[in-house]
Short mmCIF file of C-alpha atoms and ligand atoms in Angstrom, two decimals:
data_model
loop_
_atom_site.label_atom_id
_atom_site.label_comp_id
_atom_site.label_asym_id
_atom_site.label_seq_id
_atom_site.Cartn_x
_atom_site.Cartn_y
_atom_site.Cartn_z
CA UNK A 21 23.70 -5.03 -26.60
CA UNK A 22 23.37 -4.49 -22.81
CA UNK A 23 21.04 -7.36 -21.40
CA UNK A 24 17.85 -5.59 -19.85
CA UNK A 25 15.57 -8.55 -17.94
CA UNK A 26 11.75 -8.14 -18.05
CA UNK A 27 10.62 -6.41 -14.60
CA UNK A 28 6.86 -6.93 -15.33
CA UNK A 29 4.86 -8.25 -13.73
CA UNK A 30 0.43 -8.74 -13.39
CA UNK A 31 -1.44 -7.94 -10.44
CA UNK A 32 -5.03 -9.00 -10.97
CA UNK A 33 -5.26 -7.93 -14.51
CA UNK A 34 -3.00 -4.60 -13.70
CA UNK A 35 -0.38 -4.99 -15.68
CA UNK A 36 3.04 -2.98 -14.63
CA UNK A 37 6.58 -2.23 -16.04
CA UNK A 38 8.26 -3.32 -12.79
CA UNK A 39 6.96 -4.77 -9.02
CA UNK A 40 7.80 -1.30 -7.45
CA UNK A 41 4.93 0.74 -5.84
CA UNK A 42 4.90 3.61 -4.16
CA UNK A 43 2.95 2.85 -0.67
CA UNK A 44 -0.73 5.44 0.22
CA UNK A 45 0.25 8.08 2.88
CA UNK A 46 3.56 7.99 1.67
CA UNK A 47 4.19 9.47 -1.60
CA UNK A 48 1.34 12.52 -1.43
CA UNK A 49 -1.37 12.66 -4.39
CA UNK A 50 1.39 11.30 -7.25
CA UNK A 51 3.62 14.19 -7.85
CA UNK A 52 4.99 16.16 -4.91
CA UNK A 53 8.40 13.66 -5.47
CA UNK A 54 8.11 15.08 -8.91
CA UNK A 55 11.33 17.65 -7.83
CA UNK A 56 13.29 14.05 -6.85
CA UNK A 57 12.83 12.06 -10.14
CA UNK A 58 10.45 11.07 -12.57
CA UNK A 59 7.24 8.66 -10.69
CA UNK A 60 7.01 7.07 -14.27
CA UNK A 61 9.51 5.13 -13.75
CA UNK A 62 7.98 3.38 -11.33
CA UNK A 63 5.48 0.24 -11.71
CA UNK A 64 2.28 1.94 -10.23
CA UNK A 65 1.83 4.89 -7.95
CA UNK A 66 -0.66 4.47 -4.54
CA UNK A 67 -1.75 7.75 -3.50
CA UNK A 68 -3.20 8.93 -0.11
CA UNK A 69 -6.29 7.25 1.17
CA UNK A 70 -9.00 8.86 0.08
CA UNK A 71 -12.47 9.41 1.66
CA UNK A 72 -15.81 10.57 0.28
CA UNK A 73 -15.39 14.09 1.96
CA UNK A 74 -12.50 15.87 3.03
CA UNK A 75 -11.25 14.49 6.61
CA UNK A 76 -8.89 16.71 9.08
CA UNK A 77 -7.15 14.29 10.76
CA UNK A 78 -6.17 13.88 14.23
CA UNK A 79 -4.30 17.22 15.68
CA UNK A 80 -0.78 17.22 15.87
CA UNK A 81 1.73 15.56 17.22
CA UNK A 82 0.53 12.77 14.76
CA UNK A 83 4.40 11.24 13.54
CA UNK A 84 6.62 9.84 16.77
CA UNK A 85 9.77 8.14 15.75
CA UNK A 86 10.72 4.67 17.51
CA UNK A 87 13.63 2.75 17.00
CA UNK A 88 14.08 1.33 13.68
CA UNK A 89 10.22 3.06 12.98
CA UNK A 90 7.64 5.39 12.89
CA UNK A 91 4.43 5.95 14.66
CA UNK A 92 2.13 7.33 12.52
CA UNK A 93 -1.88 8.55 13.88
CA UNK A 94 -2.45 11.39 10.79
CA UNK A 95 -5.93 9.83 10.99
CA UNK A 96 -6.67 9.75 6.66
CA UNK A 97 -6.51 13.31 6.79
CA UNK A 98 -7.26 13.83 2.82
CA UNK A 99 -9.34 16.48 0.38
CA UNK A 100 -11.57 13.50 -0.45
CA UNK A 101 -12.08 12.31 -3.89
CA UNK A 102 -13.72 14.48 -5.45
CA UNK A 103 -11.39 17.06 -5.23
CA UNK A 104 -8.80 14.61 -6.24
CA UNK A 105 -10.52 13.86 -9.27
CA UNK A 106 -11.38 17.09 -10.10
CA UNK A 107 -7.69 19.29 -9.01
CA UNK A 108 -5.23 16.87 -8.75
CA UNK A 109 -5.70 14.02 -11.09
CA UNK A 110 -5.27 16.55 -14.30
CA UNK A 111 -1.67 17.48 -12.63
CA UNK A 112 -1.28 13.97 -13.31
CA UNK A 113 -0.82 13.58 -16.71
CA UNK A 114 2.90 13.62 -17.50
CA UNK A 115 3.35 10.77 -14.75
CA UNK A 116 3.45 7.72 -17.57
CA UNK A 117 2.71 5.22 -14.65
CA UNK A 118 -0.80 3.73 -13.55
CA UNK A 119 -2.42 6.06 -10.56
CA UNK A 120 -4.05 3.65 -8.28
CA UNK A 121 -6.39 5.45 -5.43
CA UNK A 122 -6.33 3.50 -2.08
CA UNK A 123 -10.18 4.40 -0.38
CA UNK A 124 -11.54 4.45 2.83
CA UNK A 125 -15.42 4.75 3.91
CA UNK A 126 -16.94 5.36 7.43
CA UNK A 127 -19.87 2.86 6.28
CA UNK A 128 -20.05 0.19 3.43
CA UNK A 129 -22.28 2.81 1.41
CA UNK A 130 -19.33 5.40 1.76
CA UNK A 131 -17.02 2.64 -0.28
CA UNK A 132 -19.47 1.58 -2.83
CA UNK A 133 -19.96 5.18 -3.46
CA UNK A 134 -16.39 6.15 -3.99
CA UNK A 135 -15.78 3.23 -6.09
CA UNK A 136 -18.63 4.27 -8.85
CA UNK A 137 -17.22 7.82 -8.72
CA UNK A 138 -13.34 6.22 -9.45
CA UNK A 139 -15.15 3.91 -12.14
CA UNK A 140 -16.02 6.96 -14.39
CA UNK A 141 -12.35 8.12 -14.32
CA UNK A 142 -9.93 6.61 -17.15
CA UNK A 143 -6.87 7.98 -15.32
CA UNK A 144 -7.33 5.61 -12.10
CA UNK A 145 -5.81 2.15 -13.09
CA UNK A 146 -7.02 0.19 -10.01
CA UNK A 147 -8.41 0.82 -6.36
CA UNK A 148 -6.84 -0.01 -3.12
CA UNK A 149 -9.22 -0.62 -0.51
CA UNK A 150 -8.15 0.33 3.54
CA UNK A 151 -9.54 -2.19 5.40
CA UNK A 152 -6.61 -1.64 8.49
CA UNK A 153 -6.22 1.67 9.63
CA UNK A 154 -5.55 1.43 12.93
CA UNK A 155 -6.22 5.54 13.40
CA UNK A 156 -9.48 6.18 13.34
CA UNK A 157 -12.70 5.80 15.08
CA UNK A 158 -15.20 4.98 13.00
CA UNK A 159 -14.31 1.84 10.69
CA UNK A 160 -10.80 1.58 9.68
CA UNK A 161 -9.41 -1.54 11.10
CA UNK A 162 -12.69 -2.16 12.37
CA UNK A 163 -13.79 -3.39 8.30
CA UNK A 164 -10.49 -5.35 8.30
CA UNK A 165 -10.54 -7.41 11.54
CA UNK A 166 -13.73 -9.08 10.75
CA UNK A 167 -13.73 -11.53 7.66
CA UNK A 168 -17.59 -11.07 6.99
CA UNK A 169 -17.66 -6.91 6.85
CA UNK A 170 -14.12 -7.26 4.58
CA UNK A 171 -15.80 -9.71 2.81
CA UNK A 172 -18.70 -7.23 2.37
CA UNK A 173 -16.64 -3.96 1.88
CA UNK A 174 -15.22 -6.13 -0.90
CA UNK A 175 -17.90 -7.20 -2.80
CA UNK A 176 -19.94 -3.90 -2.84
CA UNK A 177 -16.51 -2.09 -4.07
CA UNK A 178 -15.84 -5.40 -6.46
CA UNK A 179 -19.74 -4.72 -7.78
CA UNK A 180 -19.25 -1.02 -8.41
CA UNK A 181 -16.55 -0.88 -10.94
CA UNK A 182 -14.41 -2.87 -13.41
CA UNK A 183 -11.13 -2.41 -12.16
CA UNK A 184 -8.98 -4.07 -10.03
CA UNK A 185 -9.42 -4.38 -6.63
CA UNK A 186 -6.67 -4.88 -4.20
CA UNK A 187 -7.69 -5.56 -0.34
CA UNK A 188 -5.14 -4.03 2.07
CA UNK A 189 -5.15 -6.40 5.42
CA UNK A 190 -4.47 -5.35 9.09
CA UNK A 191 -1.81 -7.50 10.48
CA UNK A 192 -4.07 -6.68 13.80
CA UNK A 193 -5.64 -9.87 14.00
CA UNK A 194 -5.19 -13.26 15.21
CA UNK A 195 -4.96 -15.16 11.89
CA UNK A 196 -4.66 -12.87 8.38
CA UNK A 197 -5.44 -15.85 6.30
CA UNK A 198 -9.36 -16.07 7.41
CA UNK A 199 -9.52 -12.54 6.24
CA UNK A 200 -7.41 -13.29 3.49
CA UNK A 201 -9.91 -15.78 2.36
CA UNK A 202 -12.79 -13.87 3.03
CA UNK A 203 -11.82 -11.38 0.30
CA UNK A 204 -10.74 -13.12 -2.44
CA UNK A 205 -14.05 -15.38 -1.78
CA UNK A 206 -15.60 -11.70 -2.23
CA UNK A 207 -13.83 -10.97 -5.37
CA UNK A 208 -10.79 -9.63 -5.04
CA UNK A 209 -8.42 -9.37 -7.53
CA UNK A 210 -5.26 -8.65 -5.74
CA UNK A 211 -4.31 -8.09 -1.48
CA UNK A 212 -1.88 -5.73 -0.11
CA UNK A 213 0.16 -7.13 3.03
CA UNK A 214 0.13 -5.27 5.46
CA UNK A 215 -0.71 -1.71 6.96
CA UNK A 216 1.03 -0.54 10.28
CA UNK A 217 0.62 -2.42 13.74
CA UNK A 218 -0.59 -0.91 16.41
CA UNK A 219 1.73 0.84 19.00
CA UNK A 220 2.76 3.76 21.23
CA UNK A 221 5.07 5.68 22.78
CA UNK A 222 5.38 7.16 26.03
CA UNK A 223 7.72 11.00 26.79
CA UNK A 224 9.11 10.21 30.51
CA UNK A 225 9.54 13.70 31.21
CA UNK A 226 5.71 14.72 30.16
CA UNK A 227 4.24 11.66 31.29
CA UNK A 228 2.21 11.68 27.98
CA UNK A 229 2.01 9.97 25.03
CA UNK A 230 4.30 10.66 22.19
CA UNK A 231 0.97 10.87 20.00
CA UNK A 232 -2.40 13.01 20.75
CA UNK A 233 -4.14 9.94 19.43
CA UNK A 234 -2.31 7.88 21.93
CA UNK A 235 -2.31 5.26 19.67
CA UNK A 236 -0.72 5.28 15.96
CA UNK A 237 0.28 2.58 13.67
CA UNK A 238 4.01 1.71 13.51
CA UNK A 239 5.99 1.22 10.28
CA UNK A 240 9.10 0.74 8.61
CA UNK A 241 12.21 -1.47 9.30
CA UNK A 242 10.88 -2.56 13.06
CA UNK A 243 8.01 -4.37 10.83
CA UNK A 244 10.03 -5.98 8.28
CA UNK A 245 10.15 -9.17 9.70
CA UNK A 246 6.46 -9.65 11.03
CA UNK A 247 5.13 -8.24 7.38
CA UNK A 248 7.06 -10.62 5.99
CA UNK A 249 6.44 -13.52 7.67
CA UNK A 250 2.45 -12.62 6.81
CA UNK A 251 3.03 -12.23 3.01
CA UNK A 252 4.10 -15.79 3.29
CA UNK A 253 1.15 -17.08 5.26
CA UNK A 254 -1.44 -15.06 3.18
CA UNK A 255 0.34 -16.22 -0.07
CA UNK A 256 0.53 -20.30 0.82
CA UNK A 257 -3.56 -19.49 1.35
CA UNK A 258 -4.72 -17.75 -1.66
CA UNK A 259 -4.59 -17.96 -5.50
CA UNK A 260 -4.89 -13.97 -5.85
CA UNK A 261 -1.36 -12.08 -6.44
CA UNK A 262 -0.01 -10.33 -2.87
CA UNK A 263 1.67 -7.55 -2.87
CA UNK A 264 4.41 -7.35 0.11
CA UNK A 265 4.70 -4.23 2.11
CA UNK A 266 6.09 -3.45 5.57
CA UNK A 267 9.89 -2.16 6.06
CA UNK A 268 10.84 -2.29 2.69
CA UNK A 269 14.06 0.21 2.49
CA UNK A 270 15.94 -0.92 -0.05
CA UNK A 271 16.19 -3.99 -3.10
CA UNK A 272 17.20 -6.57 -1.01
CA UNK A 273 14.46 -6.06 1.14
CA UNK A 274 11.86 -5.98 -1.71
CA UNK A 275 13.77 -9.07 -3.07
CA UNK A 276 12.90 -10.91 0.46
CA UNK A 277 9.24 -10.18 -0.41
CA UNK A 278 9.57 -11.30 -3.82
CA UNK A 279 10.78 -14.30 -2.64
CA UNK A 280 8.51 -15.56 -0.07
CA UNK A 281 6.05 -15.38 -3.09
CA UNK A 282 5.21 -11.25 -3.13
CA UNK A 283 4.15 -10.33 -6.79
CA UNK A 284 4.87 -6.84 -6.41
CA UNK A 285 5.84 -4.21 -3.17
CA UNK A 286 5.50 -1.27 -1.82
CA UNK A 287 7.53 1.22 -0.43
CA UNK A 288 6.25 3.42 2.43
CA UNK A 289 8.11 5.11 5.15
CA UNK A 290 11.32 4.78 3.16
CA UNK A 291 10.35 7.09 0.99
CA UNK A 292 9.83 9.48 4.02
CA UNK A 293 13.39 9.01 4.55
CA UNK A 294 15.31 8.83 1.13
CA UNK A 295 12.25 10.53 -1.79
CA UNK A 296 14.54 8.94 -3.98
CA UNK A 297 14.52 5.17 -2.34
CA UNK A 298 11.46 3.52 -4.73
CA UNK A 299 13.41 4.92 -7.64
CA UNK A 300 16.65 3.32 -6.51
CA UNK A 301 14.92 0.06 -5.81
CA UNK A 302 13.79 -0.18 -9.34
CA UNK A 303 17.35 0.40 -10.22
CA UNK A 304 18.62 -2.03 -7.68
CA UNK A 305 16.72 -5.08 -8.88
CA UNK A 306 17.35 -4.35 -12.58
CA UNK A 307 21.17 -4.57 -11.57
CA UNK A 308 20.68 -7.62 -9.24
CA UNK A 309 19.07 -9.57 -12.35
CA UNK A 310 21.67 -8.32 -14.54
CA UNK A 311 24.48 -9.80 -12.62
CA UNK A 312 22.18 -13.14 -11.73
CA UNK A 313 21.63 -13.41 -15.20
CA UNK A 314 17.89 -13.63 -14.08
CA UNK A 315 15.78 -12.68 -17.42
CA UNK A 316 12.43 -11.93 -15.72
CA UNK A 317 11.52 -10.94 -12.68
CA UNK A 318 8.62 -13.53 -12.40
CA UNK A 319 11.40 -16.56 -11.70
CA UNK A 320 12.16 -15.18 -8.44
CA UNK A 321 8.99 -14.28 -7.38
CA UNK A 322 7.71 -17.59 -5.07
CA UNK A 323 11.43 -18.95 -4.98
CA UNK A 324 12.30 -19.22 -1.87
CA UNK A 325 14.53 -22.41 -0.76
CA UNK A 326 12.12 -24.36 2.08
CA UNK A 327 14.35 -27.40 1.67
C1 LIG B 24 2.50 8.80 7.36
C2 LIG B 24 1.78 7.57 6.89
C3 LIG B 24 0.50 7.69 6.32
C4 LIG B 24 -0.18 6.55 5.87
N1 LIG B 24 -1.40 6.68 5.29
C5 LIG B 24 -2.04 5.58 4.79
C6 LIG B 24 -3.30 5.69 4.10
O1 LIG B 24 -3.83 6.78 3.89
N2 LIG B 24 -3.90 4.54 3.66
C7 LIG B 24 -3.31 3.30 3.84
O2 LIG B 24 -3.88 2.28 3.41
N3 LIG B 24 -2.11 3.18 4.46
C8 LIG B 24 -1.47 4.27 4.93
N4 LIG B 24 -0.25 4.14 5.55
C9 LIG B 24 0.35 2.79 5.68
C10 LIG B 24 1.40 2.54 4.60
O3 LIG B 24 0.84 2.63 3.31
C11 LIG B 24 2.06 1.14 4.80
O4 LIG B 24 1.06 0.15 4.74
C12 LIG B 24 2.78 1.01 6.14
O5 LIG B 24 3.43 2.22 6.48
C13 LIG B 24 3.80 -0.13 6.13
O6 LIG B 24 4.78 0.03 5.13
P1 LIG B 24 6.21 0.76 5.40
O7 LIG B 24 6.81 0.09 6.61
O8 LIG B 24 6.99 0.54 4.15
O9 LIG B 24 5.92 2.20 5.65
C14 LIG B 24 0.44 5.27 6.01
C15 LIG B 24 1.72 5.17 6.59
C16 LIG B 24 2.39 6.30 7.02
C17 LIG B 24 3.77 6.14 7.61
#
């Protein structure tokens, strides 16, 4: 009998099949990939921030590519949750894997809010909270770069449901581990490291920038390095499970994470790339602990060699 190793893993009291996640903004509202491959494969699917009403977004141009990444100012355009709940959570249903909704409030009430409505639904396994997006006005990264309003968001989200709450930092800040600290003090169950880094981009010929916003948040590979270096710092700081984002194209780059102490990942602008990438890093890490004769996943994760 082939030898299959155990892929799961616990984030907070989530429990999932495998440490692969699809990253919010990234993969749509669960099932436009649908065409690509099957989501349930995967160990838990992030969908697009969502607000308490329906936001726009910046206007267009609102995606720049760099080298190595992407600038990204979309500026949480979404339907807002309750059109979520009500037209696109039934499509759900064939999609075996936990739904987890990532949120995002102009005001603490606007959180707390959303978080009661996501408590009455069965469907949503866990929230995401945005504490670090660096393309909006009114809150955003504003939430994420001070540890007492995280701490707050946090505990008024943490008080308004029973499921797990995972914090998603800003790696805009001086030190991540004081906000780090400041939400698990708050009750957090779980943090997400990291959302995009601020950036631009200038067109020479123009004169202007690359983005209306000006500003956008940069992902993929040009991140990989500084994301992970912050997994590591956040995770030698709390007791809470991380989960390592930031770059993450293929299995050895999610196996980097896992190493440095990551419980699970996510996969973001790869999957703008590749739809098929998160997929193929599930399948990648299976066959890496097949041929390592590595039996779970868990004795990598935290392995890395200091010494
Ligand atoms: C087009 C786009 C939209 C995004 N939208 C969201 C969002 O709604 N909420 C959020 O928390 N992060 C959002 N992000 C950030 C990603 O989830 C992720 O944190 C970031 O891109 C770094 O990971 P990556 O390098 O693998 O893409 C978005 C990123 C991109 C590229």
């Amino acid at each position: 009998m082939a030898f299959l190793p155990d892929l799961s893993v616990d984030i907070g009291g989530l429990k999932i099949k495998n440490p692969v996640i699809t990253a919010s903004g990234t993969f749509g509202y669960g099932n436009e990939l649908t065409p690509f491959y099957d989501p349930s494969l995967l160990g838990a699917i992030i969908v697009k921030g969502l607000s308490l009403k329906p936001i726009p977004g910046n206007p267009p141009p609102r995606i720049a590519e760099t080298p190595c990444g992407l600038l990204n100012a979309i500026g949480l355009a979404n339907i807002g949750i309750k059109a979520f709940i009500e037209e696109r959570l039934p499509s759900l249903v064939k999609i075996k894997a936990p739904i987890i909704t990532n949120i995002y409030g102009h005001n603490i009430k606007e959180y707390a809010e959303i978080a009661k409505r996501i408590e009455k639904v069965d469907r949503i396994a866990a929230i995401e909270i945005n504490i670090s997006c660096p393309n909006v006005e009114e809150g955003g990264m504003a939430f994420g770069t001070d540890p007492d309003t995280a701490a707050k968001v946090t505990n008024q989200v943490v008080k308004n449901t029973t499921k797990p709450v995972i914090v998603k930092l800003t790696p805009n800040v001086t030190d991540i581990t004081i906000i780090a600290k400041a939400v698990e003090s708050a009750g957090a169950q779980a943090i997400s490291v990291t959302n995009t880094i601020m950036g631009m981009a200038v067109d020479v010929t123009t004169r202007r920038p690359k983005l209306t916003n000006i500003i956008g948040g940069l992902s993929g590979p040009a991140i990989k390095p500084i994301a992970l270096y912050l997994v590591h710092k956040v995770v030698a700081n709390v007791r809470i499970p991380v989960i390592g984002l930031g770059g993450i194209m293929d299995y050895h780059d999610a196996l980097e994470f896992l190493l440095v102490g990551a419980r699970a990942i996510q996969v973001g602008t790869a999957n703008l790339i590749n739809p098929k990438a998160a997929m193929e890093i599930v399948n990648g890490l299976t066959d890496f602990c097949m041929r390592e004769k590595i039996g779970n996943i868990n004795e990598i994760i935290g392995s890395l060699k200091t010494k």
